[in-house]
Amino acid sequence: MKKLCILFLFICASCTPSPTAQEIVNAAIKASGVKKLENATASFVFRGIDYAYQFRNGNYRYIRTQVDSLGNEIRDVLMNTGLNRFVNGNLVQLNEEKRAAYRASVNSVIYFAFLPLWLNDDAVNKTYIDQVIIKGKTYHKIKVTFDMNGGGEDYEDIFYYWFDTEDYSMDYLAYSYNEDDGKGVRFREAFYTRELNGVIVQDYKNYKPEEESEFRLKAIDQAFINNKLELLSIIELENVKINR
């Protein structure tokens, strides 16, 4: 009888359904506190350039401010309606190619700064891949792709995220990119995590494969585990301020 009970408990445990990709992302967003950014303002410095974030009732405003070599203040303002560039306070006329490039670069910095906030956007498709052990911790591995409609200029990019199975922290992420100046994959490892006004903010070590031209994105976690990635850069957000 005792053996039958043990067998029954084992069968019940094995039948416990794994969490879905949606459930994991929901838990990660809750754990990170980034939902608080849906009605908030924030600012930070990235690579010497000032960024400001404003979001309220579905309307957003991202501002990038920098000074060029001639001392001119260049301000890019990205809103729901599009992007405008101002030089010393004066609106500049842009062709569509430059407007798209500035829009993509401003949006990219904000996007990475406040992940995983955006992973429930309408154009996002999430797939549960597997559980993976990295540095002795177990992670849910999630694949993310984007619809063409609503997915932005880089809708063909593919992302992977690794969420801790216990606290749902987003300790690793990876992505592919295909730009005019080249294509490749990147892997990021969070190394400095802090909580600011209830929101988790992270800095990352940014890696690339040793042989990038022949690399498969879906195997990048194993390459990291096997020390087959090269440190490319450090992604640091400085002087971060969040006001809710």
Short mmCIF file of C-alpha atoms in Angstrom, two decimals, residues 44-198:
data_model
loop_
_atom_site.label_atom_id
_atom_site.label_comp_id
_atom_site.label_asym_id
_atom_site.label_seq_id
_atom_site.Cartn_x
_atom_site.Cartn_y
_atom_site.Cartn_z
CA PHE A 44 18.56 58.54 -16.64
CA VAL A 45 21.89 59.03 -18.35
CA PHE A 46 23.14 56.43 -20.83
CA ARG A 47 26.59 56.80 -22.38
CA GLY A 48 26.67 60.48 -21.56
CA ILE A 49 23.27 61.25 -23.10
CA ASP A 50 20.19 62.33 -21.11
CA TYR A 51 16.94 60.41 -21.50
CA ALA A 52 13.53 61.26 -20.09
CA TYR A 53 10.44 59.04 -19.99
CA GLN A 54 6.86 60.19 -19.50
CA PHE A 55 3.86 57.88 -19.69
CA ARG A 56 0.28 58.64 -18.71
CA ASN A 57 -3.07 57.15 -19.74
CA GLY A 58 -1.56 55.43 -22.78
CA ASN A 59 0.27 58.52 -24.01
CA TYR A 60 4.05 58.43 -23.97
CA ARG A 61 6.81 60.96 -24.46
CA TYR A 62 10.46 59.90 -24.69
CA ILE A 63 13.09 62.64 -24.82
CA ARG A 64 16.78 62.29 -25.72
CA THR A 65 18.96 65.34 -25.13
CA GLN A 66 22.59 65.64 -26.19
CA VAL A 67 25.12 68.29 -27.21
CA ASP A 68 27.06 67.95 -30.46
CA SER A 69 30.71 68.85 -31.10
CA LEU A 70 29.71 72.44 -31.96
CA GLY A 71 27.87 72.97 -28.70
CA ASN A 72 24.38 72.69 -30.19
CA GLU A 73 21.68 71.13 -28.03
CA ILE A 74 19.92 68.35 -29.96
CA ARG A 75 16.65 67.14 -28.54
CA ASP A 76 14.69 64.22 -30.01
CA VAL A 77 11.10 63.93 -28.80
CA LEU A 78 9.26 60.67 -29.55
CA MET A 79 5.51 60.54 -28.91
CA ASN A 80 2.53 58.45 -30.02
CA THR A 81 2.25 60.76 -33.03
CA GLY A 82 5.87 60.34 -34.13
CA LEU A 83 9.32 61.87 -33.66
CA ASN A 84 10.48 65.48 -33.87
CA ARG A 85 14.03 66.79 -33.62
CA PHE A 86 14.89 70.20 -32.21
CA VAL A 87 18.28 71.93 -32.49
CA ASN A 88 18.72 74.74 -29.97
CA GLY A 89 14.95 74.74 -29.54
CA ASN A 90 14.15 75.01 -33.25
CA LEU A 91 12.21 72.29 -35.05
CA VAL A 92 14.28 70.58 -37.77
CA GLN A 93 12.79 69.13 -40.95
CA LEU A 94 13.75 65.47 -41.36
CA ASN A 95 13.46 63.07 -44.26
CA GLU A 96 11.71 59.80 -43.47
CA GLU A 97 14.95 57.79 -43.38
CA LYS A 98 16.50 59.97 -40.67
CA ARG A 99 13.22 60.21 -38.76
CA ALA A 100 12.93 56.41 -38.68
CA ALA A 101 16.56 56.05 -37.56
CA TYR A 102 16.19 58.53 -34.70
CA ARG A 103 12.86 57.03 -33.69
CA ALA A 104 14.34 53.54 -33.54
CA SER A 105 17.41 54.57 -31.54
CA VAL A 106 15.44 56.53 -28.93
CA ASN A 107 12.84 53.78 -28.57
CA SER A 108 15.50 51.07 -28.29
CA VAL A 109 17.20 52.65 -25.28
CA ILE A 110 13.90 53.15 -23.45
CA TYR A 111 12.76 49.64 -24.38
CA PHE A 112 15.80 47.92 -22.89
CA ALA A 113 15.91 50.21 -19.85
CA PHE A 114 12.47 49.19 -18.59
CA LEU A 115 12.12 45.53 -19.52
CA PRO A 116 10.08 43.40 -18.97
CA LEU A 117 7.36 46.08 -19.07
CA TRP A 118 6.69 45.73 -22.79
CA LEU A 119 6.34 41.94 -22.98
CA ASN A 120 2.56 42.08 -22.85
CA ASP A 121 2.19 44.48 -25.78
CA ASP A 122 -0.36 43.39 -28.40
CA ALA A 123 2.27 42.63 -31.07
CA VAL A 124 4.31 40.33 -28.78
CA ASN A 125 4.20 36.54 -29.23
CA LYS A 126 5.54 34.47 -26.34
CA THR A 127 6.58 30.79 -26.40
CA TYR A 128 7.74 28.67 -23.48
CA ILE A 129 10.94 26.82 -24.45
CA ASP A 130 12.32 24.95 -21.44
CA GLN A 131 13.94 25.18 -18.05
CA VAL A 132 17.67 25.92 -18.11
CA ILE A 133 20.28 25.91 -15.37
CA ILE A 134 22.72 28.82 -15.47
CA LYS A 135 25.31 29.31 -12.73
CA GLY A 136 23.47 26.89 -10.47
CA LYS A 137 20.06 28.59 -10.76
CA THR A 138 17.05 27.33 -12.69
CA TYR A 139 15.37 29.59 -15.24
CA HIS A 140 12.28 29.58 -17.42
CA LYS A 141 13.42 30.20 -21.00
CA ILE A 142 10.93 32.22 -23.04
CA LYS A 143 11.09 33.07 -26.75
CA VAL A 144 9.55 36.34 -27.99
CA THR A 145 8.72 37.31 -31.56
CA PHE A 146 6.71 40.22 -32.95
CA ASP A 147 3.84 40.72 -35.36
CA MET A 148 4.52 42.89 -38.38
CA ASN A 149 1.52 45.03 -37.45
CA GLY A 150 2.52 46.95 -34.34
CA GLY A 151 5.94 45.34 -33.98
CA GLY A 152 7.92 48.39 -35.05
CA GLU A 153 10.74 48.71 -37.56
CA ASP A 154 12.56 45.77 -35.98
CA TYR A 155 9.61 43.37 -35.86
CA GLU A 156 11.77 40.59 -37.34
CA ASP A 157 14.07 40.56 -34.32
CA ILE A 158 13.86 37.56 -32.02
CA PHE A 159 14.35 37.72 -28.26
CA TYR A 160 14.93 35.14 -25.52
CA TYR A 161 14.46 35.80 -21.82
CA TRP A 162 15.51 33.78 -18.79
CA PHE A 163 13.35 34.24 -15.67
CA ASP A 164 14.33 32.80 -12.30
CA THR A 165 11.89 30.00 -11.42
CA GLU A 166 11.73 31.16 -7.78
CA ASP A 167 11.55 34.96 -7.81
CA TYR A 168 10.95 35.60 -11.56
CA SER A 169 13.87 38.02 -11.83
CA MET A 170 14.98 38.62 -15.43
CA ASP A 171 18.66 37.80 -15.05
CA TYR A 172 19.48 37.18 -18.73
CA LEU A 173 18.19 38.15 -22.14
CA ALA A 174 19.36 37.68 -25.73
CA TYR A 175 18.29 38.92 -29.12
CA SER A 176 19.05 38.87 -32.81
CA TYR A 177 19.22 41.99 -34.95
CA ASN A 178 19.35 42.67 -38.67
CA GLU A 179 20.38 46.23 -39.45
CA ASP A 180 21.77 48.01 -42.50
CA ASP A 181 25.27 47.89 -41.00
CA GLY A 182 25.19 44.20 -40.12
CA LYS A 183 23.42 41.43 -38.28
CA GLY A 184 24.17 39.30 -35.28
CA VAL A 185 23.12 38.22 -31.81
CA ARG A 186 23.75 39.58 -28.32
CA PHE A 187 23.47 38.11 -24.82
CA ARG A 188 23.05 40.25 -21.70
CA GLU A 189 23.71 39.29 -18.10
CA ALA A 190 22.32 41.48 -15.32
CA PHE A 191 25.08 42.41 -12.85
CA TYR A 192 23.79 45.43 -10.92
CA THR A 193 20.17 45.37 -9.76
CA ARG A 194 18.54 48.03 -7.61
CA GLU A 195 15.01 49.05 -6.65
CA LEU A 196 14.02 52.67 -7.20
CA ASN A 197 10.60 53.80 -6.02
CA GLY A 198 9.30 50.25 -6.29
#
